[in-house]
Coordinates of C-alpha atoms in Angstrom, one line a residue:
M105 CA -21.7 -11.1 -14.6
S106 CA -20.0 -8.3 -14.4
D107 CA -16.5 -9.2 -14.3
S108 CA -14.2 -8.3 -11.5
P109 CA -11.0 -5.9 -11.1
A110 CA -9.1 -8.3 -9.6
G111 CA -7.7 -11.4 -11.9
P112 CA -8.9 -11.8 -15.5
P113 CA -11.9 -11.4 -17.1
T114 CA -14.7 -14.7 -16.8
P115 CA -14.3 -17.7 -19.2
P116 CA -17.6 -17.3 -22.2
I117 CA -19.2 -20.7 -21.6
P118 CA -19.0 -22.9 -24.5
L119 CA -22.5 -24.8 -25.4
A120 CA -21.9 -27.6 -25.3
E121 CA -21.0 -27.4 -21.7
L122 CA -24.9 -26.1 -20.7
L123 CA -26.1 -29.3 -23.3
A124 CA -24.6 -31.2 -21.5
R125 CA -26.2 -30.9 -18.0
E126 CA -28.1 -33.8 -18.3
E127 CA -30.4 -32.4 -15.9
L128 CA -31.7 -29.5 -17.7
G129 CA -33.0 -31.7 -20.8
L130 CA -32.0 -29.4 -23.2
R131 CA -32.0 -30.8 -26.9
R132 CA -29.8 -28.4 -30.0
I133 CA -32.8 -27.8 -32.4
A134 CA -31.6 -26.4 -35.0
G135 CA -28.2 -23.6 -36.3
P136 CA -24.7 -24.5 -35.2
D137 CA -23.5 -26.5 -32.5
R138 CA -21.2 -23.7 -31.4
A139 CA -21.4 -20.6 -29.1
D140 CA -20.3 -19.5 -26.2
L141 CA -22.9 -17.6 -24.1
L142 CA -21.7 -14.1 -21.3
W143 CA -24.8 -14.2 -20.4
V144 CA -28.7 -15.5 -19.2
H145 CA -31.6 -13.2 -20.1
T146 CA -35.2 -13.5 -20.7
S147 CA -37.9 -11.8 -22.7
E148 CA -41.5 -12.6 -24.2
M149 CA -41.2 -8.4 -25.9
A150 CA -41.9 -8.9 -29.6
D151 CA -38.0 -7.7 -30.5
P152 CA -35.7 -8.0 -27.7
Y153 CA -33.7 -6.0 -29.8
P154 CA -33.0 -3.0 -27.2
Y155 CA -32.1 -5.0 -24.5
L156 CA -29.9 -7.3 -25.2
L157 CA -26.0 -6.6 -24.9
G158 CA -24.6 -10.0 -27.3
G159 CA -23.9 -12.8 -25.9
E160 CA -26.8 -13.8 -24.5
L161 CA -28.6 -17.2 -24.3
L162 CA -32.4 -15.7 -24.2
L163 CA -35.0 -17.6 -23.1
S164 CA -38.7 -17.1 -24.0
A165 CA -41.9 -18.7 -24.0
G166 CA -43.2 -17.5 -27.6
V167 CA -45.9 -15.6 -25.9
L168 CA -45.3 -12.1 -28.6
L169 CA -43.7 -14.3 -31.0
T170 CA -45.2 -13.7 -34.5
D171 CA -42.6 -12.8 -36.9
P172 CA -40.8 -16.0 -36.4
D173 CA -37.7 -14.7 -39.4
T174 CA -38.0 -11.4 -38.6
Y175 CA -38.1 -12.1 -34.5
V176 CA -34.9 -14.2 -34.8
A177 CA -32.8 -11.9 -37.1
R178 CA -33.4 -9.6 -34.4
L179 CA -31.2 -11.5 -32.5
V180 CA -28.7 -12.1 -34.8
E181 CA -28.4 -8.4 -34.9
A182 CA -28.5 -7.7 -31.5
G183 CA -25.3 -10.3 -31.5
A184 CA -27.2 -14.1 -29.2
A185 CA -26.0 -16.3 -29.5
A186 CA -28.2 -18.7 -28.6
L187 CA -32.2 -19.1 -27.8
G188 CA -33.3 -21.2 -25.5
F189 CA -37.4 -21.8 -26.1
G190 CA -40.0 -23.5 -23.7
V191 CA -42.8 -25.3 -24.6
A192 CA -45.7 -25.5 -23.0
P193 CA -47.8 -23.5 -21.8
V194 CA -47.8 -21.0 -24.8
H195 CA -46.5 -23.7 -27.0
D196 CA -47.8 -27.7 -27.4
T197 CA -43.6 -27.9 -29.6
V198 CA -41.2 -25.8 -31.1
P199 CA -42.3 -23.9 -33.8
A200 CA -41.6 -25.4 -37.1
A201 CA -41.4 -21.8 -38.9
L202 CA -38.5 -20.9 -35.7
V203 CA -36.8 -23.6 -36.2
E204 CA -36.1 -23.0 -40.0
A205 CA -35.5 -19.7 -39.4
C206 CA -32.8 -20.3 -36.5
D207 CA -30.6 -22.9 -39.4
R208 CA -31.5 -20.0 -41.7
H209 CA -30.1 -17.5 -39.8
G210 CA -27.2 -19.3 -38.3
L211 CA -29.1 -18.9 -34.4
P212 CA -28.0 -21.9 -32.3
L213 CA -32.4 -23.5 -30.7
L214 CA -32.1 -25.1 -28.0
E215 CA -35.8 -26.4 -26.5
V216 CA -36.4 -26.1 -23.2
P217 CA -39.0 -29.2 -21.9
P218 CA -41.5 -27.7 -20.2
E219 CA -39.8 -29.6 -17.0
T220 CA -37.0 -27.1 -16.5
P221 CA -38.3 -23.5 -15.2
F222 CA -35.3 -20.5 -16.7
T223 CA -33.5 -20.4 -13.5
A224 CA -32.7 -23.7 -13.3
I225 CA -30.8 -21.9 -16.7
A226 CA -29.5 -19.4 -15.3
R227 CA -28.3 -20.9 -11.9
A228 CA -26.4 -23.6 -14.6
V229 CA -24.7 -20.7 -16.5
W230 CA -23.7 -19.0 -13.7
R231 CA -21.9 -21.9 -12.1
L232 CA -20.1 -22.7 -15.3
M233 CA -18.9 -19.2 -14.8
A234 CA -17.6 -19.6 -11.2
E235 CA -16.3 -23.1 -12.7
A236 CA -14.6 -21.6 -15.1
R237 CA -13.3 -18.4 -14.0
H238 CA -12.4 -20.7 -10.8
R239 CA -10.2 -23.0 -13.6
E240 CA -8.3 -19.6 -15.0
L241 CA -7.6 -17.9 -12.0
R242 CA -6.2 -21.2 -10.9
R243 CA -4.3 -21.1 -14.5
V244 CA -2.7 -17.6 -14.2
T245 CA -1.2 -17.9 -10.9
R246 CA 0.7 -21.3 -11.5
A247 CA 1.2 -18.4 -14.8
Q248 CA 2.5 -16.4 -12.0
Q249 CA 5.0 -18.6 -10.0
A250 CA 5.9 -19.9 -13.3
L251 CA 7.3 -16.8 -14.5
A252 CA 9.4 -15.8 -10.5
T253 CA 10.9 -18.8 -10.1
A254 CA 11.9 -18.0 -14.0
A255 CA 13.0 -14.7 -12.6
A256 CA 14.9 -15.9 -9.8
R257 CA 17.4 -18.0 -12.5
P258 CA 20.8 -16.7 -13.8
D259 CA 20.0 -16.1 -17.3
P260 CA 17.0 -14.4 -16.5
V261 CA 15.3 -12.4 -18.8
P262 CA 15.7 -15.7 -21.5
A263 CA 13.8 -17.3 -18.7
V264 CA 10.7 -15.4 -18.3
L265 CA 10.1 -15.0 -22.2
H266 CA 10.3 -18.5 -23.1
Q267 CA 8.3 -19.2 -19.6
L268 CA 6.1 -16.8 -21.3
A269 CA 5.4 -18.9 -24.2
V270 CA 5.1 -21.7 -22.7
Q271 CA 1.9 -20.3 -21.2
L272 CA 0.1 -18.3 -23.4
E273 CA 1.2 -21.1 -25.9
G274 CA 3.4 -18.6 -28.4
R275 CA 6.1 -17.0 -30.2
V276 CA 7.4 -14.1 -27.3
V277 CA 10.3 -11.3 -29.0
L278 CA 11.1 -8.7 -26.4
L279 CA 11.8 -5.9 -28.9
T280 CA 13.7 -2.7 -29.2
G281 CA 12.0 1.1 -30.0
E282 CA 13.3 0.5 -33.8
G283 CA 13.0 -2.7 -33.9
E284 CA 15.4 -4.9 -32.2
E285 CA 14.8 -7.9 -31.7
L286 CA 16.9 -8.3 -28.3
H287 CA 15.6 -12.0 -27.3
T288 CA 12.9 -14.0 -28.9
A289 CA 11.4 -16.9 -27.5
G290 CA 9.2 -19.5 -28.9
G291 CA 10.8 -19.8 -32.3
H292 CA 11.4 -16.7 -34.4
P293 CA 7.8 -14.8 -36.2
P294 CA 7.5 -15.1 -39.4
P295 CA 7.7 -12.1 -41.7
D296 CA 5.8 -10.7 -42.1
E297 CA 4.5 -11.8 -38.8
R298 CA 7.3 -10.0 -37.2
A299 CA 6.8 -6.6 -39.7
A300 CA 3.0 -6.3 -37.5
L301 CA 5.4 -6.8 -34.5
A302 CA 7.3 -4.6 -34.8
Q303 CA 5.2 -2.1 -36.3
L304 CA 2.4 -2.9 -32.5
C305 CA 6.2 -1.9 -30.5
R306 CA 6.4 1.2 -32.4
V307 CA 2.6 2.7 -31.3
V308 CA 3.3 1.5 -27.7
S309 CA 7.6 2.6 -27.4
S310 CA 7.1 5.9 -29.6
G311 CA 7.7 7.8 -26.6
R312 CA 4.8 10.3 -27.0
R313 CA 3.1 11.0 -23.8
A314 CA 0.0 9.3 -25.2
S315 CA 1.1 6.6 -26.3
P316 CA -1.2 3.7 -24.9
A317 CA 0.6 1.2 -22.7
S318 CA 0.0 -2.2 -24.8
A319 CA -2.0 -2.2 -28.8
T320 CA -3.1 -5.4 -30.6
D321 CA -4.1 -6.5 -33.1
T322 CA -4.8 -9.5 -35.6
L323 CA -3.0 -12.2 -38.4
D324 CA -4.3 -14.7 -41.0
G325 CA -6.0 -15.7 -37.5
T326 CA -3.2 -15.3 -35.1
Q327 CA -3.9 -12.4 -32.1
L328 CA -0.9 -10.1 -32.6
A329 CA 0.2 -7.9 -29.0
A330 CA 2.7 -6.0 -27.6
Y331 CA 3.6 -4.1 -23.8
A332 CA 5.3 -1.1 -23.3
L333 CA 8.6 -1.8 -20.5
S334 CA 8.3 0.9 -18.5
G335 CA 11.9 3.6 -18.7
G336 CA 11.7 5.3 -21.4
Q337 CA 14.3 3.3 -23.4
G338 CA 11.1 2.4 -25.5
L339 CA 11.5 -1.5 -24.9
A340 CA 8.2 -3.0 -26.1
L341 CA 7.3 -7.2 -25.5
A342 CA 5.1 -8.2 -28.3
L343 CA 3.2 -11.8 -28.1
A344 CA 2.0 -13.9 -30.7
T345 CA -0.7 -16.8 -30.3
R346 CA -2.8 -18.6 -32.1
R347 CA -5.4 -18.2 -29.6
R348 CA -6.1 -15.9 -26.2
H349 CA -7.2 -16.8 -23.0
P350 CA -9.1 -14.8 -20.6
G351 CA -6.1 -14.8 -18.3
D352 CA -4.4 -14.0 -20.6
H353 CA -3.8 -10.2 -20.7
T354 CA -3.2 -11.0 -16.9
V355 CA 0.5 -13.3 -17.5
A356 CA 1.1 -10.9 -19.7
G357 CA 1.5 -8.1 -17.8
I358 CA 2.9 -9.7 -14.6
A359 CA 5.7 -10.4 -17.3
V360 CA 5.7 -6.7 -18.6
V361 CA 6.2 -6.2 -14.5
L362 CA 9.8 -8.7 -14.4
L363 CA 11.0 -7.8 -17.6
A364 CA 10.5 -3.7 -16.3
L365 CA 12.8 -4.7 -13.7
L366 CA 15.3 -7.1 -14.9
T367 CA 15.5 -5.2 -17.2
A368 CA 16.5 -2.3 -15.5
P369 CA 19.9 -1.8 -16.0
H370 CA 18.4 -0.5 -19.6
Q371 CA 16.3 2.2 -18.0
G372 CA 19.0 3.5 -16.3
A373 CA 20.8 4.2 -12.9
G374 CA 17.8 5.6 -11.3
A375 CA 15.2 2.2 -11.4
A376 CA 18.2 -0.1 -11.0
G377 CA 19.5 2.2 -7.8
R378 CA 16.1 1.5 -5.9
A379 CA 16.7 -2.7 -7.2
A380 CA 19.7 -2.7 -5.6
A381 CA 18.5 -1.1 -2.8
L382 CA 15.9 -3.9 -2.0
V383 CA 18.8 -6.5 -3.1
R384 CA 20.3 -5.4 0.0
M385 CA 17.8 -4.9 2.7
L386 CA 16.6 -8.1 1.8
L387 CA 20.4 -9.6 2.9
G388 CA 19.9 -7.3 5.9
A389 CA 21.3 -4.5 4.7
P390 CA 19.5 -1.6 8.1
P391 CA 16.9 0.1 6.1
E392 CA 19.0 4.2 7.1
Q393 CA 21.6 2.3 5.3
V394 CA 19.9 1.7 1.6
A395 CA 17.4 4.5 2.3
P396 CA 19.2 7.3 0.3
L397 CA 19.6 3.9 -3.3
L398 CA 15.8 3.3 -2.7
S399 CA 13.8 7.2 -3.2
D400 CA 15.9 10.8 -4.9
D401 CA 16.7 13.8 -3.6
G402 CA 14.9 12.3 0.0
A403 CA 11.6 11.5 -1.6
P404 CA 8.8 10.5 1.2
W405 CA 7.1 7.2 0.9
T406 CA 3.3 7.5 2.0
V407 CA 2.2 3.2 3.6
V408 CA -1.0 2.3 3.0
H409 CA -3.2 -0.7 4.2
A410 CA -6.2 -2.2 3.0
R411 CA -9.0 -4.5 3.4
R412 CA -12.5 -5.6 0.3
T413 CA -15.3 -3.3 2.2
D414 CA -17.1 -6.7 1.3
G415 CA -14.7 -8.5 3.9
T416 CA -13.2 -11.0 1.6
V417 CA -9.5 -11.6 1.6
P418 CA -8.1 -10.8 -2.2
D419 CA -5.6 -12.7 -4.2
P420 CA -2.5 -10.9 -5.1
L421 CA -4.2 -10.9 -9.0
T422 CA -6.9 -8.3 -6.7
A423 CA -3.6 -6.6 -4.6
G424 CA -1.7 -5.9 -8.1
A425 CA -4.7 -4.2 -9.4
L426 CA -5.2 -1.8 -6.1
G427 CA -1.2 -1.4 -6.4
A428 CA -1.9 -0.2 -9.8
S429 CA -4.6 2.0 -9.4
L430 CA -3.5 3.7 -6.6
G431 CA -0.2 3.7 -8.7
S432 CA 2.6 1.7 -8.0
A433 CA 3.3 -2.1 -7.8
L434 CA 5.3 -2.1 -4.9
V435 CA 2.5 -4.4 -2.8
D436 CA 2.1 -7.0 -0.2
T437 CA -0.5 -9.0 0.4
N438 CA -1.3 -10.4 4.7
G439 CA -3.7 -12.1 4.8
E440 CA -7.6 -9.9 5.0
T441 CA -4.9 -7.0 4.7
V442 CA -3.1 -5.2 1.7
R443 CA 0.1 -3.3 2.4
V444 CA 1.0 -0.4 -0.7
L445 CA 4.0 1.7 -0.4
L446 CA 4.1 4.9 -2.1
T447 CA 6.8 6.9 -3.6
G448 CA 7.2 10.6 -3.7
H449 CA 4.8 13.4 -3.1
R450 CA 1.7 10.9 -4.7
G451 CA -1.5 10.6 -1.8
A452 CA -3.6 7.8 -0.6
T453 CA -7.3 8.0 -3.1
A454 CA -10.2 6.0 -2.5
Q455 CA -10.5 3.2 -4.0
P456 CA -14.0 2.1 -5.1
G457 CA -14.9 -2.3 -2.7
W458 CA -12.3 -1.0 -0.4
I459 CA -11.3 1.0 2.6
L460 CA -8.3 2.5 2.8
G461 CA -5.8 4.2 5.7
A462 CA -3.1 5.9 5.7
S463 CA 0.3 7.1 7.1
A464 CA 2.4 10.2 6.8
P465 CA 4.6 10.7 4.4
S466 CA 7.9 9.6 5.8
P467 CA 11.8 9.3 5.0
A468 CA 12.8 5.0 4.2
E469 CA 14.5 5.5 7.4
A470 CA 10.8 5.6 8.9
L471 CA 9.2 3.3 6.7
P472 CA 8.2 0.8 10.2
A473 CA 6.6 3.5 12.0
A474 CA 4.7 4.5 9.2
D475 CA 3.7 1.2 8.6
T476 CA 2.3 1.4 12.3
E477 CA 0.6 4.9 11.3
A478 CA -1.2 3.5 8.3
A479 CA -3.2 -0.1 10.3
R480 CA -4.1 2.2 12.5
A481 CA -6.2 5.2 10.1
L482 CA -7.1 1.4 8.9
G483 CA -9.3 0.7 12.2
R484 CA -10.5 4.3 12.0
A485 CA -11.6 4.1 8.7
E486 CA -13.4 1.0 9.5
A487 CA -14.3 2.6 12.6
T488 CA -15.8 5.2 11.2
R489 CA -17.1 3.9 8.2
S490 CA -15.0 6.1 5.7
P491 CA -12.9 5.4 2.4
L492 CA -10.0 6.5 3.2
A493 CA -8.1 7.6 6.7
A494 CA -5.2 9.6 6.8
H495 CA -2.8 10.0 9.9
R496 CA -3.0 12.3 11.7
A497 CA 0.2 14.0 12.5
G498 CA 1.1 13.8 16.0
P499 CA 0.1 17.5 19.0
G500 CA 1.6 20.4 18.4
G501 CA 1.3 23.6 20.6
L502 CA 1.9 22.8 24.5
A503 CA 2.7 19.5 23.9
A504 CA 5.8 21.4 21.7
L505 CA 7.4 23.1 24.8
V506 CA 8.0 20.0 27.0
P507 CA 12.1 18.2 25.2
A508 CA 11.2 15.5 24.1
D509 CA 13.4 13.2 26.2
R510 CA 11.6 14.6 28.6
A511 CA 8.3 14.0 27.7
E512 CA 9.8 10.4 26.2
A513 CA 10.8 9.6 29.9
H514 CA 6.9 10.1 31.2
A515 CA 5.3 9.1 29.4
R516 CA 7.3 5.8 29.4
T517 CA 7.3 6.0 33.3
L518 CA 3.0 6.5 33.4
L519 CA 1.5 3.9 30.7
A520 CA 5.1 1.7 32.2
P521 CA 2.1 -1.0 33.9
L522 CA 0.5 -1.5 30.0
T523 CA 1.3 -4.1 27.8
A524 CA 1.1 -3.1 24.6
P525 CA -2.0 -5.1 23.7
L526 CA -4.3 -2.5 26.6
A527 CA -2.1 0.8 25.3
E528 CA -3.0 0.7 22.0
T529 CA -6.4 -0.6 22.7
L530 CA -6.0 2.0 24.7
R531 CA -5.2 5.0 22.5
C532 CA -7.4 3.5 19.4
W533 CA -10.9 4.5 22.7
L534 CA -9.2 7.7 23.4
S535 CA -8.5 8.3 18.9
L536 CA -12.1 7.3 18.6
H537 CA -13.8 8.9 21.9
G538 CA -14.6 6.2 23.9
S539 CA -17.2 5.0 21.8
W540 CA -17.4 0.8 21.9
D541 CA -18.0 0.0 19.1
R542 CA -16.4 2.2 16.8
T543 CA -13.3 0.7 19.1
A544 CA -13.8 -2.6 18.8
V545 CA -14.7 -2.7 15.2
A546 CA -10.8 -0.4 14.4
L547 CA -9.1 -3.2 16.3
R548 CA -11.4 -6.4 15.2
V549 CA -12.4 -7.4 18.2
H550 CA -15.0 -7.5 20.8
R551 CA -16.9 -4.7 22.7
N552 CA -16.6 -6.6 25.7
T553 CA -13.1 -7.9 25.3
V554 CA -12.6 -2.9 24.8
R555 CA -14.7 -2.7 27.9
Q556 CA -12.5 -6.0 29.8
R557 CA -9.1 -4.2 28.3
I558 CA -10.5 -0.4 29.4
A559 CA -11.0 -1.5 32.3
R560 CA -7.5 -2.9 33.5
C561 CA -6.2 0.6 32.1
A562 CA -7.7 2.0 34.3
E563 CA -6.9 -0.9 37.1
L564 CA -3.0 -1.1 36.6
L565 CA -2.7 3.1 35.8
D566 CA -5.4 3.9 39.0
A567 CA -6.9 6.1 36.5
D568 CA -11.0 7.9 36.8
L569 CA -11.4 7.3 32.9
D570 CA -13.8 9.5 33.2
D571 CA -12.0 12.4 33.6
M572 CA -11.1 14.4 30.9
D573 CA -7.9 15.7 32.4
V574 CA -7.1 11.9 32.6
R575 CA -7.6 11.1 28.8
A576 CA -6.3 14.4 27.8
E577 CA -3.0 13.9 29.4
L578 CA -3.1 9.5 28.6
W579 CA -4.1 10.9 24.2
L580 CA -0.5 13.2 25.0
V581 CA 1.0 10.5 26.1
L582 CA 0.3 7.8 24.0
R583 CA 0.8 10.0 21.4

């Protein structure tokens, strides 16, 4: 089972959980009673070593089993988690030599009764994996909510660190690049642990272009990790936990983003200015007043709308992963659509598993119009089955010879009989060369709805929409 890029990896399944499924009738007859299962694989090869990734529950009926000791040794060398041996039709019982080999090499051995098909075991493991992943996603979501609540407190940095320590059940330290402790939570680390964390922080906060964003280590069974905070001031978040859950890296990443925002005064006036702009907009200031704070030197903004190619509704973790791939933390999720705001001259690029529509680069005060452009571009991308569609600039040539005020007045007069949904349907239909099916996909309505709306447009405008001259004029006024 491959991990989704959106969210924490699938946690391994404890062997005990599979043995607890009474309907399978599995029985451990050799080897340790603890193992973590990542996959299920069936093989009757004499040596399946070349085809194992590690962490498998290997299922076999022993068709080619001749040397149990070598067979088990090779499984252990390949990193298999456990062996499930099917009784009948090849062997009436599990060979004693195989039991002894599994005990000797420390590989859990499960007896699979004749009435239990291997596919039932595989299905049970997949179901357990899905349940574990859902539990981990819920845990990450609760942690995200708790961290966001902490960030809204009067003392946000200590509150976020405290909440992170609670969620990860460990010690948390905010350090400078020189190893100076700014804040701690979950207790002060002992000297040796503190030295190891400081060393990790120097690795991620070295200031070199090739410096990693995170680093990990272990010390006497304690899991250590350090994450660099963006902003160029060398701040780093250090963690020490006794155990690591699959979603812990995601939770730490959320805390890193929050702490990077909350420590903006340490990171220069630019970041502080953008945070101030967001606060002013939340308090009702119009975009034109905060535009100078949002981008340096009037750098443009690009709005991206995206939907999953499989039609699933993305969760916040999936949306955040898309934003990270596009190079932006400014992400909003609304139902099936994710919106990402890109700054500067960075353009959108196609992303696996997504269909994207991008606006033209726009100043901050024109972001509402850019949002509409991105929505329309996404509709065109879906209609044409393209991974990415970008908004195309308005018509030039002869259309540019008409004064803007006169063109707008003419457009308003000509389109006055149409409601907004009708006008948008007509615009989309014309942009897709009169294709009923593509327009239906772009607008996410039934093709009969498109036909009815276009017929209504023709009736209200008293126009022959099959006439190319009429289409050309309507396209110009709609643009």
